[in-house]
Short mmCIF file of C-alpha atoms and ligand atoms in Angstrom, two decimals:
data_model
loop_
_atom_site.label_atom_id
_atom_site.label_comp_id
_atom_site.label_asym_id
_atom_site.label_seq_id
_atom_site.Cartn_x
_atom_site.Cartn_y
_atom_site.Cartn_z
CA MET A 1 86.78 38.10 92.65
CA PRO A 2 86.50 41.73 93.39
CA LEU A 3 86.35 44.12 90.45
CA ALA A 4 89.14 46.42 89.75
CA PRO A 5 88.31 49.95 90.82
CA ALA A 6 87.27 52.12 87.78
CA ALA A 7 89.78 54.59 86.55
CA PRO A 8 89.15 58.06 88.14
CA LEU A 9 87.27 60.48 85.93
CA ALA A 10 89.40 63.40 84.65
CA VAL A 11 87.40 65.77 86.57
CA PRO A 12 88.70 69.31 86.47
CA LYS A 13 90.05 70.71 89.68
CA ARG A 14 87.41 72.68 91.65
CA GLY A 15 87.95 75.94 93.40
CA MET A 16 91.45 76.68 91.94
CA PRO A 17 92.46 80.10 93.27
CA VAL A 18 92.79 82.77 90.45
CA THR A 19 94.80 86.05 90.95
CA ILE A 20 94.20 88.83 88.38
CA ILE A 21 97.22 91.23 87.97
CA THR A 22 96.02 94.52 86.52
CA GLY A 23 97.53 98.08 86.37
CA PHE A 24 98.18 100.74 83.71
CA LEU A 25 100.80 100.44 81.03
CA GLY A 26 104.30 99.89 82.34
CA SER A 27 103.13 99.86 86.04
CA GLY A 28 105.26 96.61 86.77
CA LYS A 29 102.83 93.76 86.01
CA THR A 30 105.23 91.49 84.09
CA THR A 31 107.85 92.31 86.79
CA LEU A 32 105.43 91.06 89.46
CA LEU A 33 104.71 87.94 87.43
CA ASN A 34 108.46 87.13 87.17
CA HIS A 35 108.73 87.77 90.86
CA ILE A 36 106.04 85.21 91.45
CA LEU A 37 107.37 82.67 89.06
CA GLN A 38 110.83 82.93 90.62
CA ASN A 39 109.80 82.67 94.14
CA GLN A 40 106.64 80.50 94.42
CA HIS A 41 108.22 77.24 95.06
CA ARG A 42 105.54 75.64 97.14
CA GLN A 43 102.84 75.76 94.54
CA LYS A 44 102.49 74.97 90.82
CA VAL A 45 101.50 78.15 89.21
CA ALA A 46 99.94 78.46 85.81
CA VAL A 47 100.07 81.77 84.01
CA LEU A 48 97.93 83.54 81.41
CA VAL A 49 99.49 86.46 79.82
CA ASN A 50 97.64 88.86 77.56
CA GLU A 51 99.22 91.52 75.43
CA PHE A 52 98.09 94.68 73.64
CA GLY A 53 99.95 94.56 70.38
CA ASP A 54 100.61 92.09 67.59
CA ILE A 55 104.05 90.96 68.92
CA ASP A 56 104.36 88.93 72.21
CA ILE A 57 106.98 90.77 73.96
CA ASP A 58 105.87 89.92 77.58
CA SER A 59 106.06 86.19 77.00
CA GLN A 60 109.60 86.51 75.93
CA LEU A 61 110.38 88.61 79.15
CA LEU A 62 108.81 86.00 81.40
CA ILE A 63 111.13 83.62 83.21
CA SER A 64 109.15 80.60 82.52
CA VAL A 65 109.77 77.88 85.06
CA GLU A 66 108.15 75.26 82.76
CA GLU A 67 107.85 75.91 79.11
CA ASP A 68 104.15 75.11 78.94
CA MET A 69 103.12 77.18 81.94
CA VAL A 70 102.73 80.21 79.74
CA GLN A 71 99.80 80.59 77.39
CA LEU A 72 99.19 83.50 75.22
CA SER A 73 96.50 85.26 73.30
CA ASN A 74 96.63 88.46 71.45
CA GLY A 75 94.10 91.33 71.92
CA CYS A 76 92.70 92.66 75.12
CA ILE A 77 91.12 90.01 77.26
CA CYS A 78 88.64 92.31 78.54
CA CYS A 79 86.97 92.89 75.21
CA THR A 80 87.91 90.75 72.30
CA ILE A 81 88.94 87.34 73.52
CA ASN A 82 86.79 86.45 76.44
CA GLU A 83 85.92 83.32 74.66
CA THR A 84 89.65 82.53 74.52
CA LEU A 85 90.10 83.36 78.22
CA VAL A 86 87.38 80.95 79.28
CA GLN A 87 88.84 78.17 76.91
CA SER A 88 92.31 78.80 78.23
CA VAL A 89 91.21 78.40 81.80
CA TYR A 90 89.44 75.19 81.06
CA GLU A 91 92.59 73.77 79.44
CA ILE A 92 94.48 74.63 82.68
CA LEU A 93 91.86 73.05 84.77
CA GLU A 94 91.93 69.82 82.56
CA ARG A 95 95.61 69.38 82.74
CA SER A 96 96.82 66.09 84.38
CA ASP A 97 99.44 67.70 86.51
CA ASN A 98 97.88 69.52 89.33
CA ILE A 99 97.93 73.33 88.93
CA ASP A 100 97.51 75.01 92.44
CA HIS A 101 96.98 78.56 91.42
CA LEU A 102 96.36 80.54 88.15
CA VAL A 103 97.61 84.13 87.62
CA ILE A 104 96.45 86.23 84.85
CA GLU A 105 98.23 89.27 83.63
CA THR A 106 95.93 91.66 81.86
CA THR A 107 97.16 94.26 79.42
CA GLY A 108 97.81 97.73 80.66
CA VAL A 109 94.80 99.12 78.85
CA ALA A 110 92.32 96.52 80.20
CA ASP A 111 89.45 97.32 82.31
CA PRO A 112 89.50 94.54 84.87
CA LEU A 113 85.71 94.35 85.38
CA PRO A 114 84.73 92.22 82.35
CA ILE A 115 87.42 89.78 83.26
CA ILE A 116 86.37 89.52 86.81
CA LEU A 117 82.74 89.04 85.79
CA THR A 118 83.89 86.25 83.47
CA PHE A 119 85.03 84.33 86.59
CA LEU A 120 81.82 85.22 88.48
CA GLY A 121 79.37 84.81 85.74
CA THR A 122 80.26 81.80 83.82
CA ASP A 123 80.59 78.17 84.78
CA LEU A 124 84.08 79.07 85.87
CA ARG A 125 82.62 80.32 89.06
CA ASP A 126 82.12 76.72 90.21
CA LEU A 127 85.50 75.54 89.20
CA THR A 128 87.66 78.53 90.12
CA ARG A 129 87.87 80.85 93.20
CA LEU A 130 88.94 84.55 92.65
CA ASP A 131 91.44 85.08 95.24
CA ALA A 132 92.39 88.72 94.60
CA VAL A 133 92.64 91.39 92.00
CA ILE A 134 96.04 93.06 92.25
CA THR A 135 96.50 96.55 90.91
CA LEU A 136 99.98 97.76 90.09
CA VAL A 137 100.40 101.54 90.18
CA ASP A 138 103.53 103.41 88.88
CA SER A 139 103.95 105.82 91.94
CA GLY A 140 106.32 108.10 89.82
CA SER A 141 103.80 108.82 87.07
CA PHE A 142 100.23 108.05 88.20
CA THR A 143 97.95 110.98 88.58
CA ALA A 144 94.27 111.32 89.41
CA ASP A 145 93.35 111.91 85.73
CA HIS A 146 95.69 109.11 84.59
CA PHE A 147 95.79 109.49 80.80
CA HIS A 148 92.09 110.28 80.95
CA SER A 149 91.46 106.54 80.86
CA SER A 150 88.45 104.85 82.43
CA ALA A 151 90.24 101.53 82.24
CA ALA A 152 92.98 103.06 84.59
CA MET A 153 90.39 104.25 87.02
CA ASN A 154 88.61 100.96 87.04
CA GLN A 155 91.83 99.06 87.76
CA ILE A 156 91.97 101.11 91.02
CA LEU A 157 88.46 100.75 91.92
CA TYR A 158 88.33 97.02 91.37
CA GLY A 159 91.76 96.34 92.95
CA ASP A 160 91.58 94.29 96.22
CA ILE A 161 95.31 94.97 96.71
CA ILE A 162 96.92 97.98 95.37
CA VAL A 163 100.62 97.90 94.99
CA LEU A 164 102.29 101.25 94.73
CA ASN A 165 105.24 100.27 92.65
CA LYS A 166 108.32 102.15 91.48
CA THR A 167 108.61 103.88 94.81
CA ASP A 168 112.25 104.59 93.83
CA LEU A 169 110.92 107.02 91.21
CA ALA A 170 108.79 108.91 93.64
CA SER A 171 109.31 111.18 96.73
CA ALA A 172 107.82 110.04 100.00
CA SER A 173 105.31 112.92 99.86
CA GLN A 174 104.24 111.84 96.38
CA VAL A 175 103.65 108.32 97.57
CA GLN A 176 101.63 109.61 100.60
CA ALA A 177 99.53 111.86 98.43
CA LEU A 178 98.79 108.89 96.08
CA LYS A 179 97.86 106.69 99.12
CA THR A 180 95.44 109.35 100.41
CA TRP A 181 93.90 109.80 96.96
CA ILE A 182 93.42 105.98 96.60
CA MET A 183 91.92 105.67 100.14
CA ASN A 184 89.46 108.48 99.14
CA GLN A 185 88.41 106.47 96.00
CA LYS A 186 88.32 103.27 97.76
CA ALA A 187 87.82 103.26 101.56
CA GLY A 188 89.71 100.41 103.25
CA ALA A 189 91.88 99.69 100.38
CA ARG A 190 94.77 97.34 101.07
CA ILE A 191 97.89 99.34 99.93
CA LEU A 192 101.52 97.96 99.70
CA GLU A 193 104.47 99.82 98.63
CA ALA A 194 107.02 98.17 96.37
CA CYS A 195 110.13 98.68 94.33
CA ASN A 196 110.48 96.37 91.29
CA SER A 197 107.15 94.74 92.33
CA GLN A 198 109.01 92.94 95.09
CA VAL A 199 106.26 92.21 97.55
CA PRO A 200 106.12 89.41 99.93
CA LEU A 201 104.19 86.62 98.19
CA GLY A 202 102.14 85.94 101.24
CA PHE A 203 100.55 89.22 101.05
CA ILE A 204 99.31 88.75 97.43
CA LEU A 205 98.66 85.05 97.02
CA GLU A 206 96.23 82.85 98.90
CA THR A 207 94.79 86.07 100.44
CA ASN A 208 91.07 85.27 100.15
CA CYS A 209 90.46 88.84 100.07
CA PHE A 210 88.12 88.96 97.08
CA THR A 211 84.69 89.51 98.37
CA GLY A 212 82.72 90.24 95.21
CA ARG A 213 80.72 92.75 97.17
CA ASP A 214 81.32 95.58 94.72
CA TYR A 215 80.07 93.93 91.75
CA PRO A 216 76.98 94.54 89.66
CA ALA A 217 74.39 91.83 89.65
CA LEU A 218 74.95 89.32 86.80
CA PRO A 219 72.25 89.12 84.10
CA ALA A 220 70.89 85.63 83.20
CA SER A 221 72.09 83.93 80.12
CA ASP A 222 71.26 81.00 77.97
CA HIS A 223 74.71 80.09 77.15
CA PRO A 224 75.45 76.40 77.00
CA PRO A 225 77.89 75.16 79.73
CA HIS A 226 81.28 73.77 78.73
CA PRO A 227 81.71 70.19 78.47
CA ALA A 228 84.33 70.11 81.16
CA SER A 229 81.98 71.84 83.64
CA ASP A 230 79.41 69.21 82.66
CA LEU A 231 81.82 66.55 83.87
CA ALA A 232 82.23 68.50 87.26
CA HIS A 233 78.53 69.00 87.57
CA GLY A 234 77.96 65.31 86.85
CA GLU A 235 80.11 64.51 89.80
CA ASP A 236 78.22 66.79 92.14
CA PRO A 237 74.54 67.73 91.29
CA SER A 238 74.37 70.33 93.84
CA HIS A 239 76.41 72.58 91.55
CA GLN A 240 73.83 72.43 88.76
CA GLU A 241 71.99 75.55 90.01
CA HIS A 242 74.74 77.64 88.61
CA HIS A 243 74.47 76.60 85.09
CA SER A 244 72.10 79.33 84.18
CA HIS A 245 74.62 82.13 84.77
CA PRO A 246 75.86 84.00 81.80
CA ALA A 247 78.95 83.04 79.77
CA HIS A 248 79.83 86.58 79.19
CA PRO A 249 79.97 89.83 80.97
CA SER A 250 78.66 92.91 79.34
CA HIS A 251 80.58 93.35 76.00
CA ASP A 252 78.90 96.56 75.20
CA HIS A 253 81.03 98.11 77.94
CA ALA A 254 84.01 96.26 77.02
CA ALA A 255 83.95 96.83 73.28
CA SER A 256 83.63 100.54 73.75
CA HIS A 257 86.26 101.19 76.42
CA LEU A 258 89.33 100.92 74.15
CA GLU A 259 87.59 103.22 71.68
CA GLN A 260 86.77 105.64 74.43
CA ASP A 261 90.21 105.68 75.91
CA GLY A 262 91.73 105.77 72.36
CA PHE A 263 94.55 103.39 72.94
CA MET A 264 96.41 101.86 69.99
CA SER A 265 99.42 99.86 69.33
CA VAL A 266 101.96 99.93 66.41
CA SER A 267 104.14 96.94 65.97
CA PHE A 268 107.44 96.89 64.00
CA GLU A 269 109.56 93.92 63.16
CA SER A 270 112.57 93.35 61.02
CA ASP A 271 115.28 90.75 60.16
CA ARG A 272 117.69 93.65 59.81
CA PRO A 273 119.42 95.63 62.57
CA PHE A 274 118.92 99.36 63.35
CA GLN A 275 121.65 101.88 62.97
CA LEU A 276 122.27 103.07 66.56
CA GLU A 277 122.56 106.73 65.74
CA LYS A 278 119.50 106.82 63.68
CA PHE A 279 117.40 104.95 66.31
CA GLN A 280 118.61 107.38 68.97
CA ASP A 281 117.63 110.33 66.66
CA PHE A 282 114.21 108.72 66.33
CA LEU A 283 113.82 108.40 70.07
CA THR A 284 114.88 111.88 70.88
CA GLU A 285 113.48 113.86 67.92
CA THR A 286 110.81 111.97 66.16
CA LEU A 287 108.90 109.81 68.75
CA PRO A 288 105.50 111.46 69.33
CA VAL A 289 104.73 112.44 72.87
CA ASP A 290 101.51 110.42 72.43
CA VAL A 291 103.58 107.23 72.70
CA PHE A 292 103.78 106.54 76.39
CA ARG A 293 104.68 102.92 76.37
CA ALA A 294 107.14 101.01 74.19
CA LYS A 295 108.94 97.72 74.57
CA GLY A 296 110.79 95.27 72.47
CA PHE A 297 114.14 93.72 71.48
CA LEU A 298 116.57 95.78 69.61
CA TRP A 299 119.46 94.67 67.44
CA PHE A 300 122.15 97.21 66.43
CA GLN A 301 124.37 97.03 63.48
CA ASN A 302 127.92 95.71 64.31
CA ASN A 303 126.61 94.86 67.86
CA VAL A 304 126.15 91.37 69.14
CA PRO A 305 123.88 91.52 72.18
CA ARG A 306 120.18 91.63 72.27
CA TYR A 307 118.96 94.86 73.90
CA ILE A 308 115.78 94.71 75.86
CA PHE A 309 114.12 98.16 75.27
CA GLN A 310 111.60 99.53 77.67
CA LEU A 311 109.94 102.98 77.56
CA SER A 312 107.49 103.81 80.44
CA GLY A 313 106.71 106.85 82.52
CA GLY A 314 108.64 109.11 80.15
CA ARG A 315 111.98 107.36 80.60
CA TYR A 316 113.49 104.39 78.67
CA THR A 317 115.99 101.61 79.44
CA LEU A 318 118.10 99.40 77.41
CA ASN A 319 119.38 96.19 79.01
CA VAL A 320 121.91 93.85 77.52
CA ASP A 321 120.74 90.33 76.97
CA THR A 322 121.57 87.44 74.64
CA TRP A 323 119.60 86.23 71.64
CA PRO A 324 117.71 82.96 72.33
CA LYS A 325 117.56 82.46 68.49
CA ALA A 326 118.63 84.39 65.41
CA PRO A 327 118.57 88.19 66.03
CA LYS A 328 115.42 90.14 65.09
CA THR A 329 114.33 93.68 65.70
CA GLN A 330 110.86 93.73 67.41
CA LEU A 331 109.18 96.71 68.82
CA VAL A 332 105.71 97.54 69.98
CA LEU A 333 104.73 101.22 70.71
CA ILE A 334 101.44 102.06 72.53
CA GLY A 335 99.71 105.43 72.80
CA ARG A 336 96.95 107.57 71.36
CA ASN A 337 96.42 109.13 68.07
CA LEU A 338 99.27 107.32 66.59
CA LYS A 339 99.80 107.14 62.78
CA PRO A 340 100.97 103.61 62.26
CA GLY A 341 102.15 103.96 58.63
CA GLU A 342 104.23 107.06 59.52
CA LEU A 343 105.69 105.49 62.56
CA GLN A 344 106.56 102.25 60.75
CA ALA A 345 108.14 104.17 57.89
CA GLN A 346 110.27 106.17 60.50
CA LEU A 347 111.48 103.05 62.08
CA ALA A 348 112.17 101.31 58.82
CA ALA A 349 114.46 104.46 57.93
CA CYS A 350 116.42 103.62 61.08
CA LEU A 351 117.42 100.10 59.65
CA ALA A 352 120.90 99.48 58.51
N1 LIG B 401 112.67 102.28 88.32
C1 LIG B 401 111.83 101.17 88.42
N2 LIG B 401 111.44 100.46 87.24
C2 LIG B 401 110.62 99.36 87.38
C3 LIG B 401 110.04 99.09 88.59
N3 LIG B 401 109.22 98.06 88.35
C4 LIG B 401 109.23 97.81 87.08
N4 LIG B 401 110.17 98.59 86.43
C5 LIG B 401 110.43 98.71 85.07
O1 LIG B 401 109.44 99.30 84.39
C6 LIG B 401 109.15 98.74 83.08
C7 LIG B 401 107.88 98.25 82.81
O2 LIG B 401 107.57 97.08 83.66
P1 LIG B 401 106.72 95.98 83.36
O3 LIG B 401 106.74 94.92 84.33
O4 LIG B 401 107.04 95.42 81.95
O5 LIG B 401 105.31 96.71 83.30
P2 LIG B 401 103.80 96.13 82.73
O6 LIG B 401 102.86 96.81 83.77
O7 LIG B 401 104.01 94.66 82.66
O8 LIG B 401 103.88 96.79 81.32
P3 LIG B 401 102.72 96.60 80.28
O9 LIG B 401 102.79 95.14 79.86
O10 LIG B 401 103.14 97.44 79.05
O11 LIG B 401 101.47 97.14 80.77
C8 LIG B 401 110.39 97.74 82.97
O12 LIG B 401 111.48 98.24 82.31
C9 LIG B 401 110.62 97.30 84.41
O13 LIG B 401 111.88 96.89 84.59
C10 LIG B 401 110.47 99.80 89.79
O14 LIG B 401 109.96 99.62 90.92
N5 LIG B 401 111.31 100.87 89.57
#
């Protein structure tokens, strides 16, 4: 009697395409991610979102097609949680339902290079395929010395596709000047223009445009491989030659960039609502100019709706929404030279 075939090994999927979405604070990354999640019907997309700030605001703004498609981790993936990044990718690879594509949204202050090197220099390189690094640019506020941030500059330099977003907030000549400047920094750059990050998905997914040619040589490492990749290697010994590659890119660079750029975030949370007038005064009279990005959910006294608050490029918006659970005031402010205690006290003084 013939033996029943052995159950297939739970081998992680190989060569899963990965798209990294980068771009400075408020440039439209989460908006692009939502655009992908809402319109990519042919493929199963897994999403990794990374936030700079103690409160996960972006995850609450994502239109998650399936609950468990969104994984979160606090901190900046390019410097503090690379281990978590690698682990999270393995978890996605090991899922029983087949994920066709992984999209990672970095924080606005992240230098994408260490993240890219994590995919090129760890065992992940056997299991995944970097498809493209997409850089969002706020056409209305981006300048050559963008906030004197090396991370912002590297986001441009390492982008395979540059999306000049928010074209509604920039004149045609401003957009053209930005294009010329980017072409000078990066000859042959693929540049797209967009409003509300609405780019045709065929232009940004499954592009195969990541070549890896601009990347520094990877140092050797003695990091042990992850068990999941052992499984994969066990299936195909030809891949074993890659085991000696490093598990981590240069953390010296990564650990220092936030310090150099001087970015910090201040979080505020309360179970009480704000008084509208007091919060308005805070915005117009007290908010330091060094806060150049803020986002959160606002609850105002005697007011039922949840307000989605966004501040970027010097302008803010309040969009009416509904509370998914009990109302709660949550706000993250991002900038330079901020005084957390002072800001938190000023916000607390706005509470009803
Ligand atoms: N006017 C205008 N607003 C836009 C456009 N794209 C995005 N926005 C708005 O800009 C704000 C920031 O957009 P996000 O997608 O959250 O930006 P982000 O890059 O994810 O921001 P961080 O996570 O802080 O880095 C939101 O209020 C968006 O609705 C655009 O093309 N035009």
